[in-house]
Each structure stands twice: as C-alpha cells, then as structure tokens.
C-alpha cells in the first residue's frame, strides 16, 4: 500500500512519467521479494525431500508436490462459489 500512496503522490504532484517510475520500482521490489521467498521455500522443500532419496527422486517428489498444490488451489477457487451458494 505504501507503493500505491507514493505512486498517487508522484502523479498528483509531478507528471504521469514520475508516477510510472515509482510504480515500476515498487512493483519490481515486490516481485523480487516474492521470487526470492519462493526460491527459498523450494530449496527448503528439496532439502526435506533429500535425506532418504537420490537427487532425481527428490526432484520428482518436489515436482509432484507442486503440481498437487496447484491443483488443490485451482479446485478450491472454482468450487468455492458452489459451496457458498449451497450454504445459502
């Protein structure tokens, strides 16, 4: 939200170009933060999968874990509307 406020102030007091520069900088910082946390989480997950497996098995299990998490997230989002309508 701080980036939104700074972008609004830059557009209001300066030009549209100033606002776009602030927005791009704030978005890049957030994007790098998300990618960094995702790489850290993937590394930890891979290390947890490694102890009793060889490298290929650990990577395959990690890949399967990610596919399952994506599938659950997709179906939870799609099915959410059905369950809330049934509750009404």
mmCIF file of N, CA and C in Angstrom:
data_model
loop_
_atom_site.group_PDB
_atom_site.id
_atom_site.type_symbol
_atom_site.label_atom_id
_atom_site.label_comp_id
_atom_site.label_asym_id
_atom_site.label_seq_id
_atom_site.Cartn_x
_atom_site.Cartn_y
_atom_site.Cartn_z
ATOM 1 N N UNK A 1 0.820 -1.189 0.000
ATOM 2 C CA UNK A 1 0.000 0.000 0.000
ATOM 3 C C UNK A 1 0.869 1.260 0.000
ATOM 4 N N UNK A 2 2.075 1.146 0.543
ATOM 5 C CA UNK A 2 2.966 2.304 0.537
ATOM 6 C C UNK A 2 3.333 2.679 -0.893
ATOM 7 N N UNK A 3 3.546 1.679 -1.737
ATOM 8 C CA UNK A 3 3.846 1.949 -3.140
ATOM 9 C C UNK A 3 2.681 2.625 -3.847
ATOM 10 N N UNK A 4 1.453 2.257 -3.491
ATOM 11 C CA UNK A 4 0.274 2.897 -4.089
ATOM 12 C C UNK A 4 0.193 4.369 -3.707
ATOM 13 N N UNK A 5 0.467 4.647 -2.451
ATOM 14 C CA UNK A 5 0.419 6.035 -1.986
ATOM 15 C C UNK A 5 1.512 6.857 -2.659
ATOM 16 N N UNK A 6 2.719 6.311 -2.729
ATOM 17 C CA UNK A 6 3.816 7.044 -3.369
ATOM 18 C C UNK A 6 3.535 7.269 -4.847
ATOM 19 N N UNK A 7 2.919 6.298 -5.514
ATOM 20 C CA UNK A 7 2.571 6.469 -6.927
ATOM 21 C C UNK A 7 1.528 7.562 -7.097
ATOM 22 N N UNK A 8 0.522 7.586 -6.244
ATOM 23 C CA UNK A 8 -0.519 8.611 -6.317
ATOM 24 C C UNK A 8 0.051 10.001 -6.088
ATOM 25 N N UNK A 9 0.923 10.123 -5.090
ATOM 26 C CA UNK A 9 1.540 11.419 -4.801
ATOM 27 C C UNK A 9 2.421 11.863 -5.962
ATOM 28 N N UNK A 10 3.172 10.935 -6.550
ATOM 29 C CA UNK A 10 4.041 11.287 -7.675
ATOM 30 C C UNK A 10 3.230 11.738 -8.882
ATOM 31 N N UNK A 11 2.100 11.087 -9.119
ATOM 32 C CA UNK A 11 1.251 11.504 -10.244
ATOM 33 C C UNK A 11 0.574 12.846 -9.964
ATOM 34 N N UNK A 12 0.150 13.051 -8.714
ATOM 35 C CA UNK A 12 -0.565 14.286 -8.379
ATOM 36 C C UNK A 12 0.365 15.494 -8.377
ATOM 37 N N UNK A 13 1.564 15.334 -7.853
ATOM 38 C CA UNK A 13 2.466 16.479 -7.745
ATOM 39 C C UNK A 13 3.395 16.619 -8.947
ATOM 40 N N UNK A 14 3.615 15.533 -9.669
ATOM 41 C CA UNK A 14 4.513 15.587 -10.818
ATOM 42 C C UNK A 14 3.765 15.270 -12.096
ATOM 43 N N UNK A 15 4.366 14.404 -12.881
ATOM 44 C CA UNK A 15 3.749 14.015 -14.147
ATOM 45 C C UNK A 15 3.401 12.530 -14.114
ATOM 46 N N UNK A 16 2.766 12.083 -15.165
ATOM 47 C CA UNK A 16 2.435 10.671 -15.282
ATOM 48 C C UNK A 16 3.702 9.822 -15.343
ATOM 49 N N UNK A 17 4.732 10.334 -15.987
ATOM 50 C CA UNK A 17 6.000 9.615 -16.076
ATOM 51 C C UNK A 17 6.610 9.390 -14.692
ATOM 52 N N UNK A 18 6.516 10.388 -13.811
ATOM 53 C CA UNK A 18 7.023 10.220 -12.443
ATOM 54 C C UNK A 18 6.256 9.121 -11.711
ATOM 55 N N UNK A 19 4.942 9.105 -11.891
ATOM 56 C CA UNK A 19 4.130 8.075 -11.254
ATOM 57 C C UNK A 19 4.447 6.687 -11.778
ATOM 58 N N UNK A 20 4.674 6.572 -13.078
ATOM 59 C CA UNK A 20 5.016 5.271 -13.650
ATOM 60 C C UNK A 20 6.365 4.776 -13.158
ATOM 61 N N UNK A 21 7.312 5.673 -12.987
ATOM 62 C CA UNK A 21 8.624 5.271 -12.457
ATOM 63 C C UNK A 21 8.510 4.742 -11.030
ATOM 64 N N UNK A 22 7.735 5.434 -10.207
ATOM 65 C CA UNK A 22 7.543 4.982 -8.818
ATOM 66 C C UNK A 22 6.815 3.640 -8.799
ATOM 67 N N UNK A 23 5.792 3.486 -9.627
ATOM 68 C CA UNK A 23 5.023 2.238 -9.668
ATOM 69 C C UNK A 23 5.896 1.079 -10.127
ATOM 70 N N UNK A 24 6.721 1.309 -11.140
ATOM 71 C CA UNK A 24 7.591 0.253 -11.643
ATOM 72 C C UNK A 24 8.611 -0.164 -10.586
ATOM 73 N N UNK A 25 9.170 0.802 -9.884
ATOM 74 C CA UNK A 25 10.147 0.493 -8.833
ATOM 75 C C UNK A 25 9.503 -0.295 -7.694
ATOM 76 N N UNK A 26 8.327 0.133 -7.260
ATOM 77 C CA UNK A 26 7.637 -0.573 -6.175
ATOM 78 C C UNK A 26 7.241 -1.980 -6.603
ATOM 79 N N UNK A 27 6.778 -2.134 -7.838
ATOM 80 C CA UNK A 27 6.396 -3.453 -8.336
ATOM 81 C C UNK A 27 7.584 -4.375 -8.493
ATOM 82 N N UNK A 28 8.717 -3.829 -8.932
ATOM 83 C CA UNK A 28 9.918 -4.646 -9.085
ATOM 84 C C UNK A 28 10.417 -5.141 -7.732
ATOM 85 N N UNK A 29 10.369 -4.277 -6.722
ATOM 86 C CA UNK A 29 10.818 -4.684 -5.386
ATOM 87 C C UNK A 29 9.935 -5.803 -4.840
ATOM 88 N N UNK A 30 8.634 -5.679 -5.012
ATOM 89 C CA UNK A 30 7.719 -6.720 -4.539
ATOM 90 C C UNK A 30 7.901 -8.009 -5.328
ATOM 91 N N UNK A 31 8.093 -7.897 -6.624
ATOM 92 C CA UNK A 31 8.297 -9.082 -7.454
ATOM 93 C C UNK A 31 9.548 -9.844 -7.072
ATOM 94 N N UNK A 32 10.650 -9.122 -6.865
ATOM 95 C CA UNK A 32 11.884 -9.785 -6.452
ATOM 96 C C UNK A 32 11.740 -10.419 -5.073
ATOM 97 N N UNK A 33 10.970 -9.777 -4.199
ATOM 98 C CA UNK A 33 10.737 -10.360 -2.875
ATOM 99 C C UNK A 33 9.963 -11.665 -2.949
ATOM 100 N N UNK A 34 8.926 -11.701 -3.776
ATOM 101 C CA UNK A 34 8.119 -12.912 -3.927
ATOM 102 C C UNK A 34 8.940 -14.043 -4.547
ATOM 103 N N UNK A 35 9.715 -13.722 -5.580
ATOM 104 C CA UNK A 35 10.539 -14.744 -6.228
ATOM 105 C C UNK A 35 11.610 -15.258 -5.271
ATOM 106 N N UNK A 36 12.192 -14.378 -4.479
ATOM 107 C CA UNK A 36 13.198 -14.800 -3.504
ATOM 108 C C UNK A 36 12.620 -15.735 -2.451
ATOM 109 N N UNK A 37 11.437 -15.406 -1.947
ATOM 110 C CA UNK A 37 10.796 -16.278 -0.957
ATOM 111 C C UNK A 37 10.398 -17.617 -1.572
ATOM 112 N N UNK A 38 9.959 -17.607 -2.820
ATOM 113 C CA UNK A 38 9.602 -18.858 -3.489
ATOM 114 C C UNK A 38 10.831 -19.740 -3.693
ATOM 115 N N UNK A 39 11.958 -19.152 -4.079
ATOM 116 C CA UNK A 39 13.189 -19.925 -4.250
ATOM 117 C C UNK A 39 13.674 -20.483 -2.914
ATOM 118 N N UNK A 40 13.546 -19.699 -1.853
ATOM 119 C CA UNK A 40 13.928 -20.175 -0.524
ATOM 120 C C UNK A 40 13.040 -21.341 -0.083
ATOM 121 N N UNK A 41 11.726 -21.215 -0.284
ATOM 122 C CA UNK A 41 10.806 -22.292 0.084
ATOM 123 C C UNK A 41 11.044 -23.552 -0.720
ATOM 124 N N UNK A 42 11.336 -23.409 -2.006
ATOM 125 C CA UNK A 42 11.628 -24.562 -2.843
ATOM 126 C C UNK A 42 12.918 -25.250 -2.404
ATOM 127 N N UNK A 43 13.910 -24.465 -2.020
ATOM 128 C CA UNK A 43 15.161 -25.050 -1.530
ATOM 129 C C UNK A 43 14.949 -25.828 -0.243
ATOM 130 N N UNK A 44 14.178 -25.282 0.661
ATOM 131 C CA UNK A 44 13.887 -25.977 1.919
ATOM 132 C C UNK A 44 13.108 -27.262 1.649
ATOM 133 N N UNK A 45 12.130 -27.196 0.759
ATOM 134 C CA UNK A 45 11.348 -28.381 0.410
ATOM 135 C C UNK A 45 12.231 -29.455 -0.214
ATOM 136 N N UNK A 46 13.125 -29.052 -1.087
ATOM 137 C CA UNK A 46 14.032 -30.010 -1.719
ATOM 138 C C UNK A 46 14.969 -30.640 -0.701
ATOM 139 N N UNK A 47 15.442 -29.851 0.258
ATOM 140 C CA UNK A 47 16.297 -30.404 1.312
ATOM 141 C C UNK A 47 15.526 -31.374 2.211
ATOM 142 N N UNK A 48 14.251 -31.106 2.447
ATOM 143 C CA UNK A 48 13.434 -32.019 3.256
ATOM 144 C C UNK A 48 13.155 -33.324 2.518
ATOM 145 N N UNK A 49 13.081 -33.279 1.210
ATOM 146 C CA UNK A 49 12.829 -34.486 0.419
ATOM 147 C C UNK A 49 14.094 -35.319 0.198
ATOM 148 N N UNK A 50 15.264 -34.767 0.427
ATOM 149 C CA UNK A 50 16.522 -35.384 0.039
ATOM 150 C C UNK A 50 17.014 -36.519 0.942
ATOM 151 N N UNK A 51 16.799 -36.560 2.250
ATOM 152 C CA UNK A 51 17.547 -37.479 3.122
ATOM 153 C C UNK A 51 17.544 -38.954 2.721
ATOM 154 N N UNK A 52 16.426 -39.543 2.345
ATOM 155 C CA UNK A 52 16.395 -40.976 2.048
ATOM 156 C C UNK A 52 16.239 -41.273 0.559
ATOM 157 N N UNK A 53 16.503 -40.279 -0.287
ATOM 158 C CA UNK A 53 16.301 -40.447 -1.721
ATOM 159 C C UNK A 53 17.519 -39.918 -2.477
ATOM 160 N N UNK A 54 17.657 -40.369 -3.728
ATOM 161 C CA UNK A 54 18.701 -39.761 -4.544
ATOM 162 C C UNK A 54 18.170 -38.446 -5.120
ATOM 163 N N UNK A 55 19.022 -37.709 -5.821
ATOM 164 C CA UNK A 55 18.651 -36.376 -6.305
ATOM 165 C C UNK A 55 17.472 -36.418 -7.273
ATOM 166 N N UNK A 56 17.434 -37.386 -8.168
ATOM 167 C CA UNK A 56 16.350 -37.480 -9.148
ATOM 168 C C UNK A 56 15.009 -37.735 -8.464
ATOM 169 N N UNK A 57 14.972 -38.635 -7.503
ATOM 170 C CA UNK A 57 13.722 -38.908 -6.789
ATOM 171 C C UNK A 57 13.258 -37.686 -6.006
ATOM 172 N N UNK A 58 14.187 -36.988 -5.386
ATOM 173 C CA UNK A 58 13.819 -35.798 -4.612
ATOM 174 C C UNK A 58 13.206 -34.732 -5.512
ATOM 175 N N UNK A 59 13.775 -34.534 -6.692
ATOM 176 C CA UNK A 59 13.231 -33.547 -7.629
ATOM 177 C C UNK A 59 11.860 -33.994 -8.134
ATOM 178 N N UNK A 60 11.683 -35.293 -8.403
ATOM 179 C CA UNK A 60 10.382 -35.786 -8.861
ATOM 180 C C UNK A 60 9.316 -35.621 -7.789
ATOM 181 N N UNK A 61 9.639 -35.908 -6.545
ATOM 182 C CA UNK A 61 8.670 -35.733 -5.463
ATOM 183 C C UNK A 61 8.333 -34.261 -5.253
ATOM 184 N N UNK A 62 9.336 -33.408 -5.372
ATOM 185 C CA UNK A 62 9.087 -31.976 -5.225
ATOM 186 C C UNK A 62 8.188 -31.464 -6.353
ATOM 187 N N UNK A 63 8.425 -31.947 -7.567
ATOM 188 C CA UNK A 63 7.589 -31.572 -8.708
ATOM 189 C C UNK A 63 6.152 -32.037 -8.488
ATOM 190 N N UNK A 64 5.975 -33.247 -8.020
ATOM 191 C CA UNK A 64 4.634 -33.774 -7.765
ATOM 192 C C UNK A 64 3.933 -32.995 -6.661
ATOM 193 N N UNK A 65 4.677 -32.611 -5.649
ATOM 194 C CA UNK A 65 4.116 -31.820 -4.557
ATOM 195 C C UNK A 65 3.597 -30.478 -5.083
ATOM 196 N N UNK A 66 4.366 -29.827 -5.937
ATOM 197 C CA UNK A 66 3.943 -28.550 -6.511
ATOM 198 C C UNK A 66 2.729 -28.691 -7.409
ATOM 199 N N UNK A 67 2.670 -29.762 -8.189
ATOM 200 C CA UNK A 67 1.515 -29.989 -9.059
ATOM 201 C C UNK A 67 0.260 -30.215 -8.220
ATOM 202 N N UNK A 68 0.388 -30.975 -7.152
ATOM 203 C CA UNK A 68 -0.761 -31.220 -6.280
ATOM 204 C C UNK A 68 -1.242 -29.953 -5.597
ATOM 205 N N UNK A 69 -0.302 -29.120 -5.159
ATOM 206 C CA UNK A 69 -0.686 -27.865 -4.511
ATOM 207 C C UNK A 69 -1.395 -26.939 -5.490
ATOM 208 N N UNK A 70 -0.928 -26.904 -6.739
ATOM 209 C CA UNK A 70 -1.585 -26.070 -7.756
ATOM 210 C C UNK A 70 -2.988 -26.585 -8.052
ATOM 211 N N UNK A 71 -3.142 -27.899 -8.126
ATOM 212 C CA UNK A 71 -4.454 -28.478 -8.407
ATOM 213 C C UNK A 71 -5.435 -28.187 -7.281
ATOM 214 N N UNK A 72 -4.979 -28.320 -6.050
ATOM 215 C CA UNK A 72 -5.851 -28.052 -4.905
ATOM 216 C C UNK A 72 -6.263 -26.585 -4.890
ATOM 217 N N UNK A 73 -5.309 -25.688 -5.168
ATOM 218 C CA UNK A 73 -5.634 -24.264 -5.187
ATOM 219 C C UNK A 73 -6.640 -23.942 -6.287
ATOM 220 N N UNK A 74 -6.482 -24.553 -7.446
ATOM 221 C CA UNK A 74 -7.407 -24.312 -8.557
ATOM 222 C C UNK A 74 -8.812 -24.786 -8.212
ATOM 223 N N UNK A 75 -8.932 -26.015 -7.719
ATOM 224 C CA UNK A 75 -10.257 -26.551 -7.428
ATOM 225 C C UNK A 75 -10.892 -25.877 -6.222
ATOM 226 N N UNK A 76 -10.099 -25.440 -5.273
ATOM 227 C CA UNK A 76 -10.674 -24.722 -4.137
ATOM 228 C C UNK A 76 -11.251 -23.384 -4.590
ATOM 229 N N UNK A 77 -10.584 -22.745 -5.542
ATOM 230 C CA UNK A 77 -11.088 -21.464 -6.042
ATOM 231 C C UNK A 77 -12.344 -21.655 -6.887
ATOM 232 N N UNK A 78 -12.353 -22.667 -7.735
ATOM 233 C CA UNK A 78 -13.506 -22.903 -8.606
ATOM 234 C C UNK A 78 -14.706 -23.363 -7.795
ATOM 235 N N UNK A 79 -14.483 -24.246 -6.841
ATOM 236 C CA UNK A 79 -15.592 -24.839 -6.088
ATOM 237 C C UNK A 79 -16.095 -23.939 -4.971
ATOM 238 N N UNK A 80 -15.375 -22.874 -4.655
ATOM 239 C CA UNK A 80 -15.801 -22.006 -3.560
ATOM 240 C C UNK A 80 -17.173 -21.412 -3.774
ATOM 241 N N UNK A 81 -17.480 -21.032 -4.998
ATOM 242 C CA UNK A 81 -18.784 -20.450 -5.285
ATOM 243 C C UNK A 81 -19.914 -21.447 -5.126
ATOM 244 N N UNK A 82 -19.677 -22.697 -5.471
ATOM 245 C CA UNK A 82 -20.706 -23.727 -5.354
ATOM 246 C C UNK A 82 -21.054 -23.955 -3.890
ATOM 247 N N UNK A 83 -20.031 -24.052 -3.047
ATOM 248 C CA UNK A 83 -20.285 -24.337 -1.644
ATOM 249 C C UNK A 83 -20.955 -23.154 -0.936
ATOM 250 N N UNK A 84 -20.597 -21.948 -1.305
ATOM 251 C CA UNK A 84 -21.248 -20.803 -0.651
ATOM 252 C C UNK A 84 -22.684 -20.655 -1.101
ATOM 253 N N UNK A 85 -22.982 -21.006 -2.344
ATOM 254 C CA UNK A 85 -24.380 -20.951 -2.803
ATOM 255 C C UNK A 85 -25.218 -22.046 -2.131
ATOM 256 N N UNK A 86 -24.619 -23.198 -1.907
ATOM 257 C CA UNK A 86 -25.355 -24.288 -1.247
ATOM 258 C C UNK A 86 -25.632 -23.929 0.212
ATOM 259 N N UNK A 87 -24.729 -23.151 0.835
ATOM 260 C CA UNK A 87 -24.932 -22.773 2.222
ATOM 261 C C UNK A 87 -26.079 -21.772 2.358
ATOM 262 N N UNK A 88 -26.323 -21.001 1.312
ATOM 263 C CA UNK A 88 -27.423 -20.011 1.370
ATOM 264 C C UNK A 88 -28.742 -20.730 1.291
#
